[in-house]
Amino acid sequence: MFFHPMDFLIIIAFGLSLWASFRVRGTFNKWSQVPIYSGMTGAQASRRMLDANGLYDVPVEAVPGTLSDHYDPIARVVRLSEPVYYESSISAVAVACHEVGHAIQHQVHYPMLVARHRMFPVVNFASGVAPLLILAGFFFQQIPWLLGLGIIFFAAAVAFQLVTLPVEFNASSRARDLMIAEGFISNEEERGVAKVLNAAALTYVAAALISVLELLKYIMIFNGRNSDD
């Protein structure tokens, strides 16, 4: 293993990822101190939004942890972290409604979400195998196809992350539109909701950027070896 020129960009991307993680927590904490005028908790807002879209059979559950909120498409359940589930704040309602956005995507068969679900079994395998193949490719340079195969599997994992981006942005867009339409937030509170959701989205962008740069690095190394041969 050696230091590659692409590593400079990867280090910068890692710095962006760390900054994004701190920002999402800081933004969430800031707006969790601001009560929402409707007085609804995250649990109440998500329940009302689910019912408004005919998703009466999708339950809302509280789970331990902070920012552990997610929609489970297999169990068809919205799971909210305890601060989001119980609190009545801009952060809580924004995060809760974002997860409902994923449930609505599931209901309407949003194409990028469908693609993400179909990719998951392959990517789950590929993401585990890719690092081993790439590492083997570096150690056993006399077997060039090891690195090439690792790059193919790693590319599948990167594609999954790229598909995740429109899924997350679309869920946030749906959440904001429905929150306004249903009167969950006022016009003044929309700014806080946007800050919370945009901060969360930035973490996905940073993670995808790191993966893309790493993939380009491996491709450059692979091509360089082939040209030397």
PDB file of C-alpha atoms in Angstrom:
ATOM      1  CA  MET A   1       0.000   0.000   0.000  1.00  0.00           C
ATOM      2  CA  PHE A   2       1.275   3.491  -0.769  1.00  0.00           C
ATOM      3  CA  PHE A   3       0.155   7.083  -0.682  1.00  0.00           C
ATOM      4  CA  HIS A   4      -1.704   7.909  -3.883  1.00  0.00           C
ATOM      5  CA  PRO A   5      -2.357  11.469  -5.155  1.00  0.00           C
ATOM      6  CA  MET A   6      -6.111  10.781  -4.840  1.00  0.00           C
ATOM      7  CA  ASP A   7      -5.591  10.335  -1.107  1.00  0.00           C
ATOM      8  CA  PHE A   8      -5.365  14.118  -0.725  1.00  0.00           C
ATOM      9  CA  LEU A   9      -8.926  14.469  -1.991  1.00  0.00           C
ATOM     10  CA  ILE A  10     -10.074  11.501   0.086  1.00  0.00           C
ATOM     11  CA  ILE A  11      -8.661  13.083   3.245  1.00  0.00           C
ATOM     12  CA  ILE A  12     -10.499  16.313   2.435  1.00  0.00           C
ATOM     13  CA  ALA A  13     -13.700  14.306   1.886  1.00  0.00           C
ATOM     14  CA  PHE A  14     -13.211  12.577   5.239  1.00  0.00           C
ATOM     15  CA  GLY A  15     -12.882  16.005   6.839  1.00  0.00           C
ATOM     16  CA  LEU A  16     -16.145  17.032   5.170  1.00  0.00           C
ATOM     17  CA  SER A  17     -17.779  13.861   6.493  1.00  0.00           C
ATOM     18  CA  LEU A  18     -16.649  14.601  10.057  1.00  0.00           C
ATOM     19  CA  TRP A  19     -17.874  18.182   9.749  1.00  0.00           C
ATOM     20  CA  ALA A  20     -21.221  16.948   8.400  1.00  0.00           C
ATOM     21  CA  SER A  21     -21.606  14.562  11.352  1.00  0.00           C
ATOM     22  CA  PHE A  22     -20.924  17.332  13.860  1.00  0.00           C
ATOM     23  CA  ARG A  23     -23.232  19.667  11.972  1.00  0.00           C
ATOM     24  CA  VAL A  24     -26.183  17.272  11.889  1.00  0.00           C
ATOM     25  CA  ARG A  25     -25.916  16.724  15.647  1.00  0.00           C
ATOM     26  CA  GLY A  26     -25.452  20.424  16.344  1.00  0.00           C
ATOM     27  CA  THR A  27     -28.364  21.395  14.105  1.00  0.00           C
ATOM     28  CA  PHE A  28     -30.609  18.728  15.601  1.00  0.00           C
ATOM     29  CA  ASN A  29     -29.735  19.824  19.153  1.00  0.00           C
ATOM     30  CA  LYS A  30     -30.287  23.496  18.314  1.00  0.00           C
ATOM     31  CA  TRP A  31     -33.734  23.043  16.804  1.00  0.00           C
ATOM     32  CA  SER A  32     -34.746  20.442  19.387  1.00  0.00           C
ATOM     33  CA  GLN A  33     -34.787  23.369  21.819  1.00  0.00           C
ATOM     34  CA  VAL A  34     -37.360  25.193  19.688  1.00  0.00           C
ATOM     35  CA  PRO A  35     -40.956  24.087  20.415  1.00  0.00           C
ATOM     36  CA  ILE A  36     -43.193  23.617  17.402  1.00  0.00           C
ATOM     37  CA  TYR A  37     -46.285  25.797  17.381  1.00  0.00           C
ATOM     38  CA  SER A  38     -48.647  22.895  16.649  1.00  0.00           C
ATOM     39  CA  GLY A  39     -47.538  21.220  19.883  1.00  0.00           C
ATOM     40  CA  MET A  40     -47.276  17.807  18.219  1.00  0.00           C
ATOM     41  CA  THR A  41     -44.603  15.303  19.174  1.00  0.00           C
ATOM     42  CA  GLY A  42     -42.666  13.439  16.528  1.00  0.00           C
ATOM     43  CA  ALA A  43     -44.842  10.391  17.153  1.00  0.00           C
ATOM     44  CA  GLN A  44     -48.068  12.354  16.724  1.00  0.00           C
ATOM     45  CA  ALA A  45     -46.861  14.117  13.575  1.00  0.00           C
ATOM     46  CA  SER A  46     -45.724  10.883  11.937  1.00  0.00           C
ATOM     47  CA  ARG A  47     -48.985   9.152  12.837  1.00  0.00           C
ATOM     48  CA  ARG A  48     -51.059  11.949  11.372  1.00  0.00           C
ATOM     49  CA  MET A  49     -48.983  12.072   8.209  1.00  0.00           C
ATOM     50  CA  LEU A  50     -49.210   8.303   7.751  1.00  0.00           C
ATOM     51  CA  ASP A  51     -52.983   8.382   8.198  1.00  0.00           C
ATOM     52  CA  ALA A  52     -53.314  11.329   5.802  1.00  0.00           C
ATOM     53  CA  ASN A  53     -51.682   9.154   3.139  1.00  0.00           C
ATOM     54  CA  GLY A  54     -53.762   6.062   3.850  1.00  0.00           C
ATOM     55  CA  LEU A  55     -50.953   4.221   5.655  1.00  0.00           C
ATOM     56  CA  TYR A  56     -53.102   3.232   8.626  1.00  0.00           C
ATOM     57  CA  ASP A  57     -51.415  -0.164   8.931  1.00  0.00           C
ATOM     58  CA  VAL A  58     -47.886   1.281   9.309  1.00  0.00           C
ATOM     59  CA  PRO A  59     -47.110   1.558  13.030  1.00  0.00           C
ATOM     60  CA  VAL A  60     -44.791   4.082  14.684  1.00  0.00           C
ATOM     61  CA  GLU A  61     -42.415   2.706  17.317  1.00  0.00           C
ATOM     62  CA  ALA A  62     -39.919   4.256  19.723  1.00  0.00           C
ATOM     63  CA  VAL A  63     -36.375   2.851  19.681  1.00  0.00           C
ATOM     64  CA  PRO A  64     -33.403   3.600  21.943  1.00  0.00           C
ATOM     65  CA  GLY A  65     -30.611   5.922  20.879  1.00  0.00           C
ATOM     66  CA  THR A  66     -30.209   9.299  19.251  1.00  0.00           C
ATOM     67  CA  LEU A  67     -30.671   9.839  15.504  1.00  0.00           C
ATOM     68  CA  SER A  68     -31.435   6.134  15.128  1.00  0.00           C
ATOM     69  CA  ASP A  69     -34.623   6.977  13.242  1.00  0.00           C
ATOM     70  CA  HIS A  70     -35.472   4.893  10.166  1.00  0.00           C
ATOM     71  CA  TYR A  71     -38.239   3.317   8.136  1.00  0.00           C
ATOM     72  CA  ASP A  72     -38.103  -0.479   7.946  1.00  0.00           C
ATOM     73  CA  PRO A  73     -39.496  -1.487   4.529  1.00  0.00           C
ATOM     74  CA  ILE A  74     -39.561  -5.194   5.408  1.00  0.00           C
ATOM     75  CA  ALA A  75     -41.563  -4.852   8.628  1.00  0.00           C
ATOM     76  CA  ARG A  76     -43.287  -1.732   7.245  1.00  0.00           C
ATOM     77  CA  VAL A  77     -42.813   0.258  10.428  1.00  0.00           C
ATOM     78  CA  VAL A  78     -41.533   3.758  11.198  1.00  0.00           C
ATOM     79  CA  ARG A  79     -39.034   3.634  14.049  1.00  0.00           C
ATOM     80  CA  LEU A  80     -38.190   6.873  15.838  1.00  0.00           C
ATOM     81  CA  SER A  81     -35.467   7.496  18.393  1.00  0.00           C
ATOM     82  CA  GLU A  82     -36.855   8.353  21.816  1.00  0.00           C
ATOM     83  CA  PRO A  83     -36.000  12.103  21.628  1.00  0.00           C
ATOM     84  CA  VAL A  84     -37.835  12.334  18.280  1.00  0.00           C
ATOM     85  CA  TYR A  85     -40.753  10.122  19.357  1.00  0.00           C
ATOM     86  CA  TYR A  86     -41.559  11.970  22.590  1.00  0.00           C
ATOM     87  CA  GLU A  87     -40.427  15.558  22.015  1.00  0.00           C
ATOM     88  CA  SER A  88     -42.471  18.428  20.571  1.00  0.00           C
ATOM     89  CA  SER A  89     -39.851  20.401  18.664  1.00  0.00           C
ATOM     90  CA  ILE A  90     -38.955  21.417  15.130  1.00  0.00           C
ATOM     91  CA  SER A  91     -36.182  18.811  15.029  1.00  0.00           C
ATOM     92  CA  ALA A  92     -38.401  16.007  16.273  1.00  0.00           C
ATOM     93  CA  VAL A  93     -41.222  16.674  13.831  1.00  0.00           C
ATOM     94  CA  ALA A  94     -38.843  17.238  10.884  1.00  0.00           C
ATOM     95  CA  VAL A  95     -37.017  13.942  11.429  1.00  0.00           C
ATOM     96  CA  ALA A  96     -40.224  12.013  12.097  1.00  0.00           C
ATOM     97  CA  CYS A  97     -41.894  13.275   8.933  1.00  0.00           C
ATOM     98  CA  HIS A  98     -38.762  12.538   6.900  1.00  0.00           C
ATOM     99  CA  GLU A  99     -39.048   8.869   7.880  1.00  0.00           C
ATOM    100  CA  VAL A 100     -42.718   8.921   6.906  1.00  0.00           C
ATOM    101  CA  GLY A 101     -41.506  10.253   3.555  1.00  0.00           C
ATOM    102  CA  HIS A 102     -39.774   6.899   3.056  1.00  0.00           C
ATOM    103  CA  ALA A 103     -42.967   5.044   3.946  1.00  0.00           C
ATOM    104  CA  ILE A 104     -44.823   7.076   1.312  1.00  0.00           C
ATOM    105  CA  GLN A 105     -42.090   6.307  -1.221  1.00  0.00           C
ATOM    106  CA  HIS A 106     -42.638   2.627  -0.472  1.00  0.00           C
ATOM    107  CA  GLN A 107     -46.383   3.003  -0.934  1.00  0.00           C
ATOM    108  CA  VAL A 108     -46.111   4.731  -4.327  1.00  0.00           C
ATOM    109  CA  HIS A 109     -43.205   2.556  -5.520  1.00  0.00           C
ATOM    110  CA  TYR A 110     -40.817   5.469  -5.921  1.00  0.00           C
ATOM    111  CA  PRO A 111     -38.423   4.179  -8.637  1.00  0.00           C
ATOM    112  CA  MET A 112     -35.155   4.998  -6.870  1.00  0.00           C
ATOM    113  CA  LEU A 113     -36.346   3.347  -3.655  1.00  0.00           C
ATOM    114  CA  VAL A 114     -37.412   0.258  -5.620  1.00  0.00           C
ATOM    115  CA  ALA A 115     -33.967   0.162  -7.247  1.00  0.00           C
ATOM    116  CA  ARG A 116     -32.305   0.537  -3.859  1.00  0.00           C
ATOM    117  CA  HIS A 117     -34.285  -2.373  -2.391  1.00  0.00           C
ATOM    118  CA  ARG A 118     -33.459  -4.594  -5.365  1.00  0.00           C
ATOM    119  CA  MET A 119     -29.783  -3.731  -5.139  1.00  0.00           C
ATOM    120  CA  PHE A 120     -29.513  -4.378  -1.408  1.00  0.00           C
ATOM    121  CA  PRO A 121     -28.947  -8.194  -1.397  1.00  0.00           C
ATOM    122  CA  VAL A 122     -26.186  -7.903  -4.006  1.00  0.00           C
ATOM    123  CA  VAL A 123     -24.624  -4.862  -2.367  1.00  0.00           C
ATOM    124  CA  ASN A 124     -24.740  -6.478   1.062  1.00  0.00           C
ATOM    125  CA  PHE A 125     -22.561  -9.289  -0.309  1.00  0.00           C
ATOM    126  CA  ALA A 126     -20.398  -7.042  -2.485  1.00  0.00           C
ATOM    127  CA  SER A 127     -19.559  -4.579   0.312  1.00  0.00           C
ATOM    128  CA  GLY A 128     -18.251  -7.441   2.446  1.00  0.00           C
ATOM    129  CA  VAL A 129     -16.200  -9.078  -0.306  1.00  0.00           C
ATOM    130  CA  ALA A 130     -14.812  -5.962  -2.034  1.00  0.00           C
ATOM    131  CA  PRO A 131     -12.316  -4.898   0.699  1.00  0.00           C
ATOM    132  CA  LEU A 132     -10.887  -8.435   0.885  1.00  0.00           C
ATOM    133  CA  LEU A 133     -10.427  -8.665  -2.885  1.00  0.00           C
ATOM    134  CA  ILE A 134      -8.897  -5.191  -3.119  1.00  0.00           C
ATOM    135  CA  LEU A 135      -6.500  -5.939  -0.254  1.00  0.00           C
ATOM    136  CA  ALA A 136      -5.566  -9.253  -1.873  1.00  0.00           C
ATOM    137  CA  GLY A 137      -5.056  -7.427  -5.166  1.00  0.00           C
ATOM    138  CA  PHE A 138      -2.495  -5.131  -3.555  1.00  0.00           C
ATOM    139  CA  PHE A 139      -0.610  -7.977  -1.880  1.00  0.00           C
ATOM    140  CA  PHE A 140      -0.697 -10.385  -4.841  1.00  0.00           C
ATOM    141  CA  GLN A 141       0.077  -8.048  -7.716  1.00  0.00           C
ATOM    142  CA  GLN A 142       0.930 -11.025  -9.928  1.00  0.00           C
ATOM    143  CA  ILE A 143      -2.814 -11.862  -9.957  1.00  0.00           C
ATOM    144  CA  PRO A 144      -4.246  -8.663 -11.510  1.00  0.00           C
ATOM    145  CA  TRP A 145      -7.819  -9.923 -11.749  1.00  0.00           C
ATOM    146  CA  LEU A 146      -8.127  -9.866  -7.930  1.00  0.00           C
ATOM    147  CA  LEU A 147      -7.980  -6.075  -7.859  1.00  0.00           C
ATOM    148  CA  GLY A 148     -10.219  -5.834 -10.920  1.00  0.00           C
ATOM    149  CA  LEU A 149     -12.872  -8.042  -9.354  1.00  0.00           C
ATOM    150  CA  GLY A 150     -12.633  -6.077  -6.109  1.00  0.00           C
ATOM    151  CA  ILE A 151     -13.208  -2.859  -8.032  1.00  0.00           C
ATOM    152  CA  ILE A 152     -16.337  -4.309  -9.662  1.00  0.00           C
ATOM    153  CA  PHE A 153     -17.804  -5.299  -6.290  1.00  0.00           C
ATOM    154  CA  PHE A 154     -16.809  -1.959  -4.758  1.00  0.00           C
ATOM    155  CA  ALA A 155     -18.451  -0.151  -7.693  1.00  0.00           C
ATOM    156  CA  ALA A 156     -21.726  -1.914  -6.831  1.00  0.00           C
ATOM    157  CA  ALA A 157     -21.499  -0.572  -3.269  1.00  0.00           C
ATOM    158  CA  VAL A 158     -20.775   2.927  -4.573  1.00  0.00           C
ATOM    159  CA  ALA A 159     -23.752   2.728  -6.945  1.00  0.00           C
ATOM    160  CA  PHE A 160     -25.943   1.855  -3.957  1.00  0.00           C
ATOM    161  CA  GLN A 161     -24.770   4.975  -2.116  1.00  0.00           C
ATOM    162  CA  LEU A 162     -25.419   7.141  -5.159  1.00  0.00           C
ATOM    163  CA  VAL A 163     -28.947   5.748  -5.513  1.00  0.00           C
ATOM    164  CA  THR A 164     -29.492   6.517  -1.823  1.00  0.00           C
ATOM    165  CA  LEU A 165     -28.982  10.257  -2.417  1.00  0.00           C
ATOM    166  CA  PRO A 166     -32.160  10.927  -4.447  1.00  0.00           C
ATOM    167  CA  VAL A 167     -34.083   8.642  -2.074  1.00  0.00           C
ATOM    168  CA  GLU A 168     -33.087  10.784   0.905  1.00  0.00           C
ATOM    169  CA  PHE A 169     -33.612  14.120  -0.834  1.00  0.00           C
ATOM    170  CA  ASN A 170     -37.006  13.024  -2.145  1.00  0.00           C
ATOM    171  CA  ALA A 171     -38.116  11.854   1.320  1.00  0.00           C
ATOM    172  CA  SER A 172     -37.183  15.255   2.754  1.00  0.00           C
ATOM    173  CA  SER A 173     -38.988  17.070  -0.051  1.00  0.00           C
ATOM    174  CA  ARG A 174     -42.128  15.007   0.514  1.00  0.00           C
ATOM    175  CA  ALA A 175     -41.924  15.636   4.260  1.00  0.00           C
ATOM    176  CA  ARG A 176     -41.621  19.413   3.890  1.00  0.00           C
ATOM    177  CA  ASP A 177     -44.466  19.655   1.372  1.00  0.00           C
ATOM    178  CA  LEU A 178     -46.800  17.531   3.491  1.00  0.00           C
ATOM    179  CA  MET A 179     -45.890  19.300   6.728  1.00  0.00           C
ATOM    180  CA  ILE A 180     -46.904  22.604   5.153  1.00  0.00           C
ATOM    181  CA  ALA A 181     -50.002  21.191   3.460  1.00  0.00           C
ATOM    182  CA  GLU A 182     -51.216  19.553   6.686  1.00  0.00           C
ATOM    183  CA  GLY A 183     -50.446  22.620   8.786  1.00  0.00           C
ATOM    184  CA  PHE A 184     -47.846  20.896  10.972  1.00  0.00           C
ATOM    185  CA  ILE A 185     -45.509  23.886  10.719  1.00  0.00           C
ATOM    186  CA  SER A 186     -45.837  27.608  10.106  1.00  0.00           C
ATOM    187  CA  ASN A 187     -44.004  29.516   7.382  1.00  0.00           C
ATOM    188  CA  GLU A 188     -41.522  30.772   9.969  1.00  0.00           C
ATOM    189  CA  GLU A 189     -40.787  27.237  11.157  1.00  0.00           C
ATOM    190  CA  GLU A 190     -40.097  26.000   7.621  1.00  0.00           C
ATOM    191  CA  ARG A 191     -36.581  27.472   7.800  1.00  0.00           C
ATOM    192  CA  GLY A 192     -35.721  25.378  10.866  1.00  0.00           C
ATOM    193  CA  VAL A 193     -37.148  22.243   9.277  1.00  0.00           C
ATOM    194  CA  ALA A 194     -35.067  22.854   6.145  1.00  0.00           C
ATOM    195  CA  LYS A 195     -31.881  23.273   8.193  1.00  0.00           C
ATOM    196  CA  VAL A 196     -32.450  20.014  10.065  1.00  0.00           C
ATOM    197  CA  LEU A 197     -33.195  18.019   6.917  1.00  0.00           C
ATOM    198  CA  ASN A 198     -30.399  19.578   4.855  1.00  0.00           C
ATOM    199  CA  ALA A 199     -27.841  18.875   7.585  1.00  0.00           C
ATOM    200  CA  ALA A 200     -28.877  15.216   7.643  1.00  0.00           C
ATOM    201  CA  ALA A 201     -28.696  14.975   3.841  1.00  0.00           C
ATOM    202  CA  LEU A 202     -25.151  16.346   3.839  1.00  0.00           C
ATOM    203  CA  THR A 203     -23.894  13.262   5.702  1.00  0.00           C
ATOM    204  CA  TYR A 204     -25.082  11.055   2.824  1.00  0.00           C
ATOM    205  CA  VAL A 205     -23.429  13.347   0.281  1.00  0.00           C
ATOM    206  CA  ALA A 206     -20.114  13.243   2.155  1.00  0.00           C
ATOM    207  CA  ALA A 207     -20.191   9.446   2.457  1.00  0.00           C
ATOM    208  CA  ALA A 208     -20.941   9.058  -1.248  1.00  0.00           C
ATOM    209  CA  LEU A 209     -18.145  11.464  -2.154  1.00  0.00           C
ATOM    210  CA  ILE A 210     -15.600   9.451  -0.172  1.00  0.00           C
ATOM    211  CA  SER A 211     -16.689   6.225  -1.860  1.00  0.00           C
ATOM    212  CA  VAL A 212     -16.559   7.737  -5.359  1.00  0.00           C
ATOM    213  CA  LEU A 213     -13.053   9.096  -4.766  1.00  0.00           C
ATOM    214  CA  GLU A 214     -11.863   5.753  -3.401  1.00  0.00           C
ATOM    215  CA  LEU A 215     -13.320   3.965  -6.432  1.00  0.00           C
ATOM    216  CA  LEU A 216     -11.546   6.361  -8.802  1.00  0.00           C
ATOM    217  CA  LYS A 217      -8.312   5.776  -6.911  1.00  0.00           C
ATOM    218  CA  TYR A 218      -8.557   1.991  -7.302  1.00  0.00           C
ATOM    219  CA  ILE A 219      -9.426   2.311 -10.995  1.00  0.00           C
ATOM    220  CA  MET A 220      -6.410   4.582 -11.557  1.00  0.00           C
ATOM    221  CA  ILE A 221      -4.119   2.102  -9.794  1.00  0.00           C
ATOM    222  CA  PHE A 222      -5.556  -0.800 -11.802  1.00  0.00           C
ATOM    223  CA  ASN A 223      -5.177   1.048 -15.100  1.00  0.00           C
ATOM    224  CA  GLY A 224      -1.657   2.118 -14.154  1.00  0.00           C
ATOM    225  CA  ARG A 225      -0.625  -1.467 -13.546  1.00  0.00           C
ATOM    226  CA  ASN A 226      -2.069  -2.602 -16.867  1.00  0.00           C
ATOM    227  CA  SER A 227      -0.283   0.161 -18.764  1.00  0.00           C
ATOM    228  CA  ASP A 228       3.003  -0.825 -17.098  1.00  0.00           C
ATOM    229  CA  ASP A 229       2.496  -4.377 -18.316  1.00  0.00           C
TER     230      ASP A 229
END
